[in-house]
Amino acid sequence: MYRCFIFDVDGTIIDTEEAILKSLQKALREEGREHTVEELRKILGIPGIEGLRLLNVANMDRVYERWVAGIGEYAGSVSVFPGMEKVLRSLHEKNMPLGIVTSKTRQEFADGFEPFGLGKYFRSVVTADDTKRHKPDPEPLLACLKKLGAGREEAIYIGDTRYDLECAKGAGVKFGLALWGAKSAEGLDADHIFSEPEEILNLCK
């Protein structure tokens, strides 16, 4: 049972996978590099520039700019996962401290998340601009805990990637896997596995 709930954004609260990967695929194609969407999936969950570095992309600044600019073309595929707003509203009404730890930059968060009107539920948001180190390093999660005034033993971090898991473990925080974003729990040693967002409410103190 927990009293503090911290969430990843992409693949956890909102479904952005198609927009992110198809835009990246297009940006790389313009550089003469062909990748399947499945090959690009490994960059999900870390800051964009770090993802491009992982892919050994030359001209990273140019590709990153095209990638981010192109996401809007697929905006129609981005949505809040079914049941997630109800969960956030319920936790908020129970006066549970809610936080966000995301690899999005502050501007990406403003552009891609705030339009859904969910920001009112969160007391703390930590983006890639707010810490020197990023997921899977625990620094952003520890920063969020500090802002919320919460101890690591009373918090859970909910995400959908190995980077989220490693961030939580490094911070000494329990990890909940959002199976609706992760698709599979194979190889992920999560403390809790949620098949549906509503299952999160079972862990309220």
XYZ file of N, CA and C in Angstrom:
615
model
N 0.841 -1.192 0.000
C 0.000 0.000 0.000
C 0.882 1.249 0.000
N 0.484 2.231 -0.775
C 1.299 3.434 -0.958
C 0.453 4.690 -0.751
N 1.135 5.776 -0.433
C 0.409 7.039 -0.313
C 0.872 8.057 -1.359
N 1.917 7.724 -2.117
C 2.476 8.636 -3.126
C 2.638 7.888 -4.448
N 2.053 8.421 -5.511
C 2.070 7.771 -6.814
C 2.750 8.678 -7.841
N 3.792 8.150 -8.469
C 4.551 8.908 -9.462
C 4.468 8.157 -10.791
N 4.233 8.910 -11.852
C 3.974 8.302 -13.152
C 4.964 8.759 -14.218
N 5.294 7.839 -15.106
C 5.887 8.176 -16.393
C 4.748 8.728 -17.259
N 5.062 9.310 -18.403
C 4.023 9.875 -19.273
C 3.770 8.989 -20.491
N 4.739 8.953 -21.412
C 4.550 8.209 -22.660
C 4.457 6.715 -22.394
N 3.398 6.090 -22.883
C 3.223 4.659 -22.694
C 2.643 4.290 -21.347
N 2.372 5.306 -20.521
C 1.820 5.061 -19.193
C 0.519 5.839 -18.992
N 0.591 7.152 -19.192
C -0.619 7.975 -19.104
C -1.213 8.207 -20.494
N -0.355 8.548 -21.444
C -0.844 8.773 -22.809
C -0.152 7.829 -23.789
N -0.904 7.460 -24.809
C -0.417 6.535 -25.832
C 0.193 7.352 -26.972
N 1.509 7.460 -26.952
C 2.227 8.272 -27.934
C 3.145 7.439 -28.826
N 3.141 6.133 -28.618
C 4.135 5.281 -29.271
C 4.150 5.439 -30.795
N 2.985 5.370 -31.414
C 2.924 5.448 -32.866
C 3.451 6.783 -33.374
N 3.044 7.883 -32.735
C 3.476 9.209 -33.165
C 4.988 9.371 -33.029
N 5.530 8.954 -31.902
C 6.965 9.102 -31.652
C 7.788 8.268 -32.628
N 7.426 7.012 -32.793
C 8.243 6.113 -33.602
C 8.109 6.384 -35.095
N 6.915 6.695 -35.553
C 6.748 6.963 -36.979
C 7.405 8.273 -37.385
N 7.358 9.270 -36.504
C 8.036 10.526 -36.801
C 9.546 10.330 -36.836
N 10.070 9.541 -35.886
C 11.505 9.244 -35.880
C 11.887 8.451 -37.123
N 11.083 7.491 -37.481
C 11.341 6.681 -38.667
C 11.446 7.567 -39.907
N 10.541 8.540 -40.012
C 10.541 9.450 -41.153
C 11.773 10.347 -41.140
N 12.133 10.869 -39.962
C 13.304 11.744 -39.851
C 14.579 11.005 -40.230
N 14.685 9.754 -39.838
C 15.864 8.959 -40.181
C 15.884 8.598 -41.662
N 14.716 8.360 -42.223
C 14.636 8.045 -43.651
C 15.162 9.219 -44.478
N 14.892 10.429 -44.012
C 15.385 11.612 -44.714
C 16.899 11.732 -44.650
N 17.501 10.967 -43.731
C 18.960 10.916 -43.615
C 19.527 9.697 -44.341
N 18.647 8.968 -45.032
C 19.088 7.786 -45.765
C 19.186 6.539 -44.928
N 18.542 6.544 -43.752
C 18.580 5.381 -42.868
C 17.190 4.772 -42.761
N 17.111 3.496 -43.038
C 15.832 2.795 -42.951
C 15.797 1.930 -41.686
N 14.749 2.091 -40.898
C 14.560 1.295 -39.689
C 13.105 0.893 -39.590
N 12.862 -0.308 -39.089
C 11.485 -0.691 -38.793
C 11.089 -0.035 -37.469
N 9.796 0.092 -37.253
C 9.305 0.645 -35.994
C 9.795 -0.202 -34.827
N 9.836 -1.496 -35.018
C 10.285 -2.389 -33.939
C 11.748 -2.135 -33.574
N 12.572 -1.853 -34.555
C 13.985 -1.561 -34.296
C 14.158 -0.278 -33.495
N 13.223 0.646 -33.646
C 13.323 1.941 -32.982
C 12.726 1.943 -31.585
N 12.024 0.890 -31.244
C 11.299 0.854 -29.978
C 12.222 1.000 -28.767
N 13.490 0.629 -28.911
C 14.413 0.670 -27.771
C 14.700 2.086 -27.284
N 14.344 3.096 -28.077
C 14.612 4.474 -27.643
C 13.487 5.033 -26.780
N 12.408 4.300 -26.647
C 11.294 4.772 -25.828
C 11.698 4.797 -24.359
N 11.397 5.896 -23.684
C 11.651 5.972 -22.257
C 12.881 6.758 -21.851
N 13.666 7.225 -22.818
C 14.829 8.052 -22.506
C 14.739 9.341 -23.320
N 15.475 10.399 -22.913
C 15.425 11.648 -23.677
C 15.773 11.434 -25.148
N 15.151 12.215 -26.015
C 15.308 12.036 -27.451
C 16.749 12.022 -27.931
N 17.547 12.965 -27.452
C 18.944 13.031 -27.881
C 19.691 11.770 -27.461
N 19.381 11.274 -26.261
C 20.018 10.037 -25.814
C 19.597 8.865 -26.702
N 18.335 8.879 -27.144
C 17.873 7.843 -28.044
C 18.599 7.861 -29.368
N 18.832 9.053 -29.905
C 19.563 9.176 -31.166
C 21.009 8.740 -30.998
N 21.570 9.041 -29.850
C 22.950 8.596 -29.581
C 23.003 7.070 -29.521
N 21.997 6.467 -28.924
C 21.917 5.010 -28.843
C 21.838 4.383 -30.236
N 21.228 5.105 -31.169
C 21.099 4.625 -32.539
C 22.298 5.006 -33.415
N 23.288 5.666 -32.802
C 24.490 6.105 -33.535
C 24.133 7.001 -34.718
N 23.268 7.968 -34.456
C 22.817 8.885 -35.504
C 23.793 10.046 -35.644
N 24.208 10.307 -36.886
C 25.008 11.497 -37.159
C 24.048 12.689 -37.276
N 24.580 13.903 -37.169
C 23.750 15.108 -37.284
C 22.548 15.046 -36.338
N 22.821 14.727 -35.064
C 21.745 14.502 -34.110
C 20.829 15.710 -33.939
N 21.391 16.900 -33.914
C 20.565 18.089 -33.710
C 19.550 18.256 -34.839
N 20.010 18.044 -36.062
C 19.118 18.182 -37.220
C 18.023 17.116 -37.205
N 18.421 15.879 -36.918
C 17.450 14.787 -36.890
C 16.450 14.995 -35.751
N 16.955 15.424 -34.611
C 16.077 15.651 -33.459
C 15.042 16.733 -33.776
N 15.488 17.801 -34.402
C 14.567 18.886 -34.750
C 13.475 18.390 -35.696
N 13.854 17.610 -36.707
C 12.866 17.071 -37.648
C 11.930 16.080 -36.956
N 12.505 15.273 -36.090
C 11.725 14.272 -35.360
C 10.627 14.938 -34.530
N 11.014 15.905 -33.712
C 10.056 16.576 -32.829
C 9.010 17.337 -33.640
N 9.481 18.025 -34.687
C 8.552 18.793 -35.514
C 7.549 17.885 -36.216
N 7.974 16.665 -36.544
C 7.111 15.754 -37.287
C 6.082 15.013 -36.461
N 6.232 15.036 -35.141
C 5.297 14.306 -34.284
C 3.874 14.824 -34.465
N 3.770 16.123 -34.720
C 2.450 16.712 -34.909
C 1.666 16.080 -36.048
N 2.361 15.560 -37.034
C 1.687 14.922 -38.168
C 0.887 13.696 -37.729
N 1.280 13.117 -36.610
C 0.630 11.903 -36.123
C -0.172 12.169 -34.848
N -0.472 13.436 -34.590
C -1.158 13.816 -33.355
C -2.489 13.098 -33.190
N -3.117 12.764 -34.299
C -4.402 12.080 -34.230
C -4.332 10.711 -33.590
N -3.135 10.138 -33.522
C -2.983 8.806 -32.927
C -2.680 8.877 -31.439
N -2.483 10.086 -30.890
C -2.142 10.254 -29.477
C -3.416 10.398 -28.646
N -3.496 9.650 -27.554
C -4.679 9.721 -26.702
C -4.329 9.293 -25.282
N -5.189 9.646 -24.337
C -5.048 9.173 -22.960
C -5.513 7.718 -22.918
N -4.746 6.868 -22.264
C -5.146 5.473 -22.165
C -6.494 5.357 -21.450
N -7.383 4.502 -21.937
C -8.702 4.338 -21.309
C -8.595 4.016 -19.824
N -9.346 4.732 -19.021
C -9.363 4.502 -17.582
C -8.344 5.305 -16.804
N -7.357 5.889 -17.481
C -6.285 6.573 -16.767
C -6.763 7.868 -16.104
N -7.577 8.651 -16.788
C -8.039 9.897 -16.171
C -8.865 9.605 -14.918
N -9.688 8.582 -14.968
C -10.494 8.199 -13.804
C -9.590 7.862 -12.620
N -8.499 7.146 -12.878
C -7.563 6.768 -11.823
C -6.900 8.000 -11.220
N -6.431 8.886 -12.075
C -5.773 10.105 -11.591
C -6.738 10.957 -10.771
N -7.953 11.086 -11.253
C -8.958 11.884 -10.534
C -9.262 11.269 -9.171
N -9.372 9.950 -9.125
C -9.670 9.268 -7.871
C -8.534 9.420 -6.862
N -7.299 9.257 -7.322
C -6.139 9.429 -6.436
C -6.064 10.868 -5.925
N -6.337 11.804 -6.807
C -6.318 13.224 -6.436
C -7.383 13.519 -5.378
N -8.562 12.955 -5.561
C -9.659 13.177 -4.607
C -9.368 12.553 -3.252
N -8.539 11.514 -3.235
C -8.117 10.879 -1.984
C -6.952 11.637 -1.343
N -6.556 12.744 -1.964
C -5.456 13.592 -1.488
C -4.111 12.873 -1.496
N -3.944 11.959 -2.465
C -2.660 11.288 -2.641
C -1.711 12.211 -3.404
N -0.488 12.422 -2.920
C 0.468 13.231 -3.685
C 0.812 12.522 -5.003
N 0.613 13.210 -6.102
C 0.894 12.637 -7.418
C 2.026 13.407 -8.084
N 2.906 12.676 -8.755
C 4.022 13.301 -9.459
C 4.232 12.672 -10.820
N 5.014 13.370 -11.628
C 5.402 12.885 -12.951
C 6.916 12.937 -13.064
N 7.502 11.864 -13.562
C 8.915 11.847 -13.952
C 8.951 11.387 -15.399
N 9.340 12.285 -16.283
C 9.318 12.006 -17.712
C 10.634 12.362 -18.372
N 10.927 11.681 -19.463
C 12.117 11.994 -20.255
C 11.829 13.078 -21.291
N 10.607 13.544 -21.341
C 10.284 14.670 -22.220
C 10.970 15.930 -21.701
N 11.324 16.833 -22.604
C 11.786 18.147 -22.172
C 10.580 18.928 -21.663
N 10.826 20.048 -21.020
C 9.729 20.873 -20.515
C 8.808 21.319 -21.649
N 9.400 21.688 -22.798
C 8.583 22.132 -23.927
C 7.794 20.969 -24.518
N 8.415 19.803 -24.642
C 7.713 18.631 -25.162
C 6.558 18.245 -24.247
N 6.782 18.389 -22.951
C 5.726 18.092 -21.998
C 4.566 19.076 -22.163
N 4.905 20.348 -22.312
C 3.866 21.366 -22.488
C 3.061 21.125 -23.760
N 3.765 20.776 -24.832
C 3.100 20.577 -26.127
C 2.316 19.272 -26.197
N 2.879 18.215 -25.620
C 2.316 16.885 -25.826
C 1.451 16.341 -24.715
N 1.512 16.966 -23.520
C 0.751 16.441 -22.395
C -0.297 17.416 -21.863
N 0.088 18.656 -21.695
C -0.805 19.631 -21.065
C -2.134 19.820 -21.797
N -2.171 19.692 -23.147
C -3.470 19.849 -23.820
C -4.549 18.858 -23.369
N -4.156 17.758 -22.739
C -5.142 16.777 -22.293
C -5.812 17.183 -20.981
N -5.317 18.251 -20.351
C -5.955 18.764 -19.145
C -5.752 17.934 -17.894
N -4.694 17.145 -17.852
C -4.447 16.278 -16.705
C -3.467 16.881 -15.698
N -2.850 17.981 -16.062
C -1.829 18.578 -15.197
C -2.349 18.979 -13.828
N -3.643 19.257 -13.724
C -4.241 19.698 -12.456
C -4.160 18.645 -11.361
N -3.920 17.407 -11.729
C -3.877 16.337 -10.739
C -2.505 16.182 -10.075
N -1.478 16.824 -10.629
C -0.109 16.559 -10.187
C 0.491 17.712 -9.396
N 1.135 17.356 -8.288
C 1.794 18.352 -7.451
C 3.223 18.626 -7.907
N 3.817 17.670 -8.602
C 5.212 17.829 -9.030
C 5.421 17.189 -10.393
N 6.150 17.898 -11.264
C 6.515 17.371 -12.579
C 8.020 17.560 -12.764
N 8.722 16.473 -13.018
C 10.169 16.528 -13.281
C 10.389 16.102 -14.727
N 10.938 17.011 -15.531
C 11.219 16.737 -16.938
C 12.715 16.568 -17.162
N 13.096 16.311 -18.390
C 14.511 16.127 -18.716
C 15.321 17.405 -18.511
N 14.646 18.541 -18.469
C 15.348 19.814 -18.265
C 15.666 20.083 -16.800
N 15.090 19.295 -15.906
C 15.169 19.610 -14.486
C 16.307 18.920 -13.747
N 16.962 17.947 -14.371
C 18.061 17.241 -13.713
C 19.222 17.052 -14.690
N 20.405 16.892 -14.135
C 21.586 16.676 -14.981
C 21.594 15.268 -15.551
N 21.164 14.307 -14.745
C 21.119 12.916 -15.196
C 19.665 12.508 -15.417
N 19.472 11.543 -16.299
C 18.117 11.157 -16.697
C 17.924 9.656 -16.538
N 16.661 9.241 -16.628
C 16.387 7.796 -16.587
C 17.290 7.071 -17.588
N 17.846 5.935 -17.190
C 17.535 5.118 -16.011
C 18.209 5.533 -14.703
N 18.963 6.627 -14.686
C 19.539 7.120 -13.442
C 18.398 7.507 -12.495
N 18.552 7.300 -11.202
C 17.467 7.613 -10.256
C 17.286 9.094 -9.944
N 18.192 9.956 -10.414
C 18.151 11.365 -10.017
C 16.779 12.033 -10.227
N 16.135 11.900 -11.387
C 14.849 12.587 -11.550
C 13.762 12.072 -10.605
N 13.756 10.785 -10.303
C 12.759 10.246 -9.383
C 13.016 10.730 -7.964
N 14.275 10.784 -7.563
C 14.614 11.304 -6.240
C 14.253 12.781 -6.133
N 14.433 13.529 -7.231
C 14.062 14.941 -7.241
C 12.556 15.109 -7.070
N 11.793 14.239 -7.695
C 10.340 14.292 -7.581
C 9.901 13.978 -6.153
N 10.486 12.975 -5.557
C 10.163 12.626 -4.177
C 10.427 13.802 -3.243
N 11.541 14.478 -3.472
C 11.896 15.631 -2.635
C 10.853 16.729 -2.778
N 10.440 17.002 -4.018
C 9.425 18.040 -4.248
C 8.100 17.683 -3.590
N 7.779 16.393 -3.570
C 6.518 15.942 -2.987
C 6.597 15.786 -1.472
N 7.812 15.835 -0.929
C 7.985 15.633 0.503
C 7.632 14.224 0.923
N 7.943 13.258 0.053
C 7.577 11.863 0.298
C 8.819 10.998 0.453
N 8.713 9.978 1.288
C 9.792 9.009 1.458
C 9.718 7.936 0.403
N 10.862 7.375 0.066
C 10.897 6.366 -0.996
C 10.095 5.115 -0.630
N 9.980 4.826 0.664
C 9.278 3.615 1.095
C 7.757 3.743 0.968
N 7.250 4.959 0.819
C 5.800 5.152 0.726
C 5.352 5.482 -0.695
N 6.285 5.369 -1.649
C 5.984 5.762 -3.024
C 6.096 4.582 -3.982
N 5.406 4.722 -5.099
C 5.534 3.773 -6.200
C 5.684 4.565 -7.492
N 6.566 4.082 -8.355
C 6.750 4.698 -9.674
C 6.146 3.771 -10.716
N 5.273 4.307 -11.537
C 4.560 3.507 -12.522
C 5.009 3.900 -13.921
N 5.513 2.927 -14.684
C 6.014 3.191 -16.025
C 5.880 1.960 -16.898
N 6.455 2.050 -18.101
C 6.257 0.966 -19.060
C 7.544 0.445 -19.690
N 8.710 0.962 -19.300
C 9.952 0.531 -19.929
C 10.985 0.069 -18.904
N 12.008 -0.602 -19.410
C 13.121 -1.026 -18.557
C 13.804 0.183 -17.920
N 13.859 1.301 -18.638
C 14.473 2.512 -18.083
C 13.711 2.978 -16.840
N 12.383 2.882 -16.882
C 11.572 3.258 -15.728
C 11.862 2.327 -14.556
N 11.936 1.035 -14.842
C 12.228 0.042 -13.815
C 13.577 0.307 -13.156
N 14.602 0.539 -13.956
C 15.941 0.758 -13.418
C 16.008 2.056 -12.622
N 15.278 3.058 -13.062
C 15.207 4.324 -12.332
C 14.607 4.095 -10.950
N 13.499 3.359 -10.897
C 12.843 3.086 -9.619
C 13.740 2.279 -8.696
N 14.343 1.225 -9.221
C 15.202 0.369 -8.402
C 16.383 1.166 -7.844
N 16.959 2.020 -8.704
C 18.087 2.824 -8.263
C 17.729 3.811 -7.157
N 16.469 4.241 -7.166
C 16.004 5.200 -6.163
C 15.477 4.519 -4.908
N 15.407 3.182 -4.945
C 14.865 2.455 -3.810
C 13.364 2.559 -3.705
N 12.705 2.734 -4.852
C 11.252 2.903 -4.913
C 10.641 1.681 -5.605
N 9.493 1.240 -5.130
C 8.802 0.129 -5.767
C 8.347 0.535 -7.174
N 8.302 -0.473 -8.071
C 7.957 -0.196 -9.465
C 6.711 -0.946 -9.885
N 5.808 -0.225 -10.548
C 4.608 -0.823 -11.106
C 4.653 -0.748 -12.620
N 4.477 -1.881 -13.281
C 4.551 -1.943 -14.742
C 3.175 -1.716 -15.360
N 3.090 -0.713 -16.224
C 1.867 -0.418 -16.969
C 1.839 -1.315 -18.200
N 1.157 -2.432 -18.085
C 1.189 -3.435 -19.146
C 0.518 -2.946 -20.435
N -0.382 -1.973 -20.317
C -1.030 -1.432 -21.514
C -0.041 -0.684 -22.405
N 1.062 -0.236 -21.843
C 2.099 0.417 -22.640
C 3.265 -0.502 -22.930
N 3.606 -1.340 -21.944
C 4.770 -2.227 -22.078
C 4.502 -3.387 -23.024
N 3.246 -3.814 -23.116
C 2.823 -4.946 -23.953
C 3.214 -6.296 -23.357
N 4.371 -6.360 -22.687
C 4.837 -7.620 -22.109
C 5.657 -7.342 -20.854
N 5.571 -8.260 -19.889
C 6.348 -8.137 -18.654
C 7.610 -8.984 -18.693
N 7.865 -9.618 -19.811
C 9.011 -10.511 -19.930
C 10.326 -9.769 -19.684
N 11.108 -10.295 -18.774
C 12.406 -9.702 -18.476
C 12.349 -8.471 -17.598
N 11.173 -8.104 -17.118
C 11.021 -6.919 -16.270
C 10.588 -7.350 -14.868
N 11.472 -7.157 -13.916
C 11.234 -7.610 -12.550
C 10.461 -6.551 -11.775
N 9.199 -6.352 -12.142
C 8.371 -5.326 -11.515
C 7.824 -5.815 -10.176
N 7.630 -4.878 -9.256
C 7.024 -5.222 -7.969
C 5.523 -5.441 -8.123
N 4.927 -4.719 -9.059
C 3.504 -4.865 -9.358
C 3.329 -4.810 -10.870
N 2.402 -5.581 -11.378
C 2.081 -5.544 -12.809
C 0.599 -5.207 -12.946
N 0.312 -4.115 -13.643
C -1.066 -3.666 -13.823
C -1.524 -3.965 -15.246
N -2.586 -4.743 -15.362
C -3.155 -5.023 -16.681
C -4.062 -3.894 -17.140
N -4.714 -3.229 -16.186
C -5.607 -2.114 -16.462
C -5.306 -0.988 -15.477
N -5.441 0.272 -15.893
C -5.158 1.382 -14.985
C -5.919 1.319 -13.663
N -7.171 0.851 -13.675
C -7.989 0.814 -12.461
C -7.357 -0.029 -11.351
N -6.491 -0.969 -11.713
C -5.850 -1.827 -10.717
C -4.913 -1.027 -9.803
N -4.464 0.127 -10.259
C -3.591 0.976 -9.438
C -4.285 1.386 -8.147
N -5.594 1.572 -8.208
C -6.349 2.041 -7.037
C -6.351 1.023 -5.916
N -6.039 -0.225 -6.193
C -5.995 -1.249 -5.150
C -4.820 -1.049 -4.200
N -3.881 -0.175 -4.573
C -2.667 0.010 -3.765
C -2.698 1.284 -2.920
N -3.857 1.936 -2.851
C -3.962 3.158 -2.040
C -3.954 2.810 -0.567
N -3.270 3.633 0.232
C -3.327 3.469 1.679
C -4.684 3.962 2.176
